[in-house]
Coordinates of N, CA, C and O in Angstrom, one line a residue:
M1 N -64.7 40.8 -259.3 CA -64.1 39.5 -259.0 C -62.8 39.7 -258.2 O -62.6 39.0 -257.2
L2 N -61.9 40.7 -258.6 CA -60.7 40.9 -257.9 C -60.9 41.3 -256.4 O -60.2 40.9 -255.5
K3 N -62.0 42.1 -256.2 CA -62.3 42.6 -254.9 C -62.7 41.4 -254.0 O -62.3 41.2 -252.9
W4 N -63.4 40.4 -254.6 CA -63.9 39.2 -253.9 C -62.7 38.4 -253.5 O -62.6 37.9 -252.4
V5 N -61.7 38.2 -254.4 CA -60.5 37.4 -254.1 C -59.7 38.1 -253.0 O -59.2 37.4 -252.1
R6 N -59.6 39.4 -253.0 CA -58.8 40.1 -252.0 C -59.5 40.0 -250.6 O -58.8 39.8 -249.6
I7 N -60.8 40.0 -250.6 CA -61.5 39.8 -249.3 C -61.2 38.4 -248.7 O -60.9 38.3 -247.6
W8 N -61.3 37.4 -249.6 CA -61.1 36.0 -249.1 C -59.6 35.8 -248.8 O -59.3 35.0 -247.8
L9 N -58.7 36.4 -249.5 CA -57.3 36.3 -249.1 C -57.0 36.9 -247.8 O -56.3 36.3 -247.0
K10 N -57.6 38.0 -247.5 CA -57.5 38.7 -246.2 C -58.0 37.8 -245.1 O -57.4 37.6 -244.0
K11 N -59.2 37.1 -245.3 CA -59.8 36.2 -244.3 C -58.9 35.0 -244.1 O -58.7 34.5 -243.0
Y12 N -58.3 34.5 -245.2 CA -57.4 33.3 -245.2 C -56.1 33.7 -244.3 O -55.7 32.9 -243.5
D13 N -55.6 34.9 -244.6 CA -54.4 35.3 -243.9 C -54.7 35.5 -242.4 O -53.9 35.1 -241.5
S14 N -55.8 36.0 -242.0 CA -56.3 36.1 -240.6 C -56.4 34.8 -240.0 O -56.0 34.6 -238.9
W15 N -57.0 33.8 -240.7 CA -57.2 32.5 -240.2 C -55.9 31.8 -240.0 O -55.6 31.2 -238.9
C16 N -54.9 32.0 -240.9 CA -53.6 31.4 -240.8 C -52.9 31.9 -239.5 O -52.3 31.2 -238.8
L17 N -53.0 33.2 -239.3 CA -52.3 33.8 -238.2 C -53.0 33.3 -236.9 O -52.3 33.0 -235.9
S18 N -54.3 33.2 -236.9 CA -55.0 32.7 -235.6 C -54.6 31.3 -235.3 O -54.6 30.9 -234.2
M19 N -54.3 30.5 -236.3 CA -53.9 29.1 -236.1 C -52.4 28.9 -235.9 O -51.9 27.8 -235.7
G20 N -51.6 30.0 -236.0 CA -50.2 29.9 -235.9 C -49.5 29.5 -237.1 O -48.3 29.1 -237.1
L21 N -50.2 29.5 -238.2 CA -49.6 29.1 -239.5 C -49.0 30.3 -240.2 O -49.6 31.0 -241.0
T22 N -47.8 30.7 -239.8 CA -47.1 31.8 -240.3 C -46.2 31.5 -241.5 O -45.9 30.3 -241.7
P23 N -45.8 32.5 -242.3 CA -44.9 32.2 -243.4 C -43.6 31.6 -243.0 O -43.0 30.8 -243.7
E24 N -43.2 31.9 -241.8 CA -42.0 31.3 -241.2 C -42.1 29.8 -241.1 O -41.2 29.0 -241.1
N25 N -43.4 29.4 -240.8 CA -43.7 27.9 -240.6 C -44.2 27.3 -241.9 O -44.7 26.2 -241.9
K26 N -44.0 28.0 -243.0 CA -44.5 27.6 -244.3 C -46.0 27.4 -244.4 O -46.5 26.7 -245.2
R27 N -46.7 28.0 -243.5 CA -48.2 27.9 -243.4 C -48.7 26.4 -243.5 O -49.6 26.1 -244.3
S28 N -48.0 25.6 -242.8 CA -48.3 24.2 -242.8 C -48.7 23.7 -241.4 O -48.2 24.2 -240.4
C29 N -49.6 22.7 -241.4 CA -50.0 22.2 -240.1 C -49.0 21.1 -239.6 O -49.1 20.7 -238.4
T30 N -48.0 20.8 -240.4 CA -47.0 19.8 -240.0 C -45.7 20.6 -239.6 O -45.5 21.6 -240.1
P31 N -45.0 20.0 -238.7 CA -43.7 20.7 -238.3 C -42.8 20.8 -239.5 O -42.7 20.0 -240.4
Y32 N -42.1 21.9 -239.5 CA -41.1 22.2 -240.6 C -39.7 22.1 -240.0 O -39.4 22.8 -239.0
K33 N -38.9 21.3 -240.6 CA -37.5 21.2 -240.1 C -36.6 21.6 -241.2 O -36.6 21.1 -242.3
K34 N -35.7 22.5 -240.8 CA -34.7 22.9 -241.8 C -33.6 21.8 -242.0 O -33.3 21.1 -241.1
D35 N -33.1 21.8 -243.2 CA -32.0 20.9 -243.5 C -30.7 21.5 -243.1 O -30.3 22.6 -243.6
P36 N -30.0 20.9 -242.1 CA -28.8 21.5 -241.6 C -27.6 21.6 -242.6 O -26.8 22.4 -242.5
I37 N -27.7 20.8 -243.7 CA -26.7 20.9 -244.7 C -26.7 22.2 -245.4 O -25.7 22.8 -245.8
N38 N -27.9 22.8 -245.6 CA -28.1 24.0 -246.3 C -28.0 25.3 -245.4 O -28.1 26.4 -245.9
D39 N -27.9 25.1 -244.1 CA -27.7 26.2 -243.2 C -26.3 26.7 -243.3 O -25.3 26.0 -243.2
D40 N -26.1 28.0 -243.5 CA -24.8 28.6 -243.5 C -24.6 29.6 -242.4 O -25.4 30.2 -241.9

């Protein structure tokens, strides 16, 4: 079961990268805007 989950997780990560959904973009299809109040 764990092997199956790892295979699908790798496929999901590859798909996210191909779509430009990176961790920096919160893997979201919507634009991510930082809150300037919290920027230091």
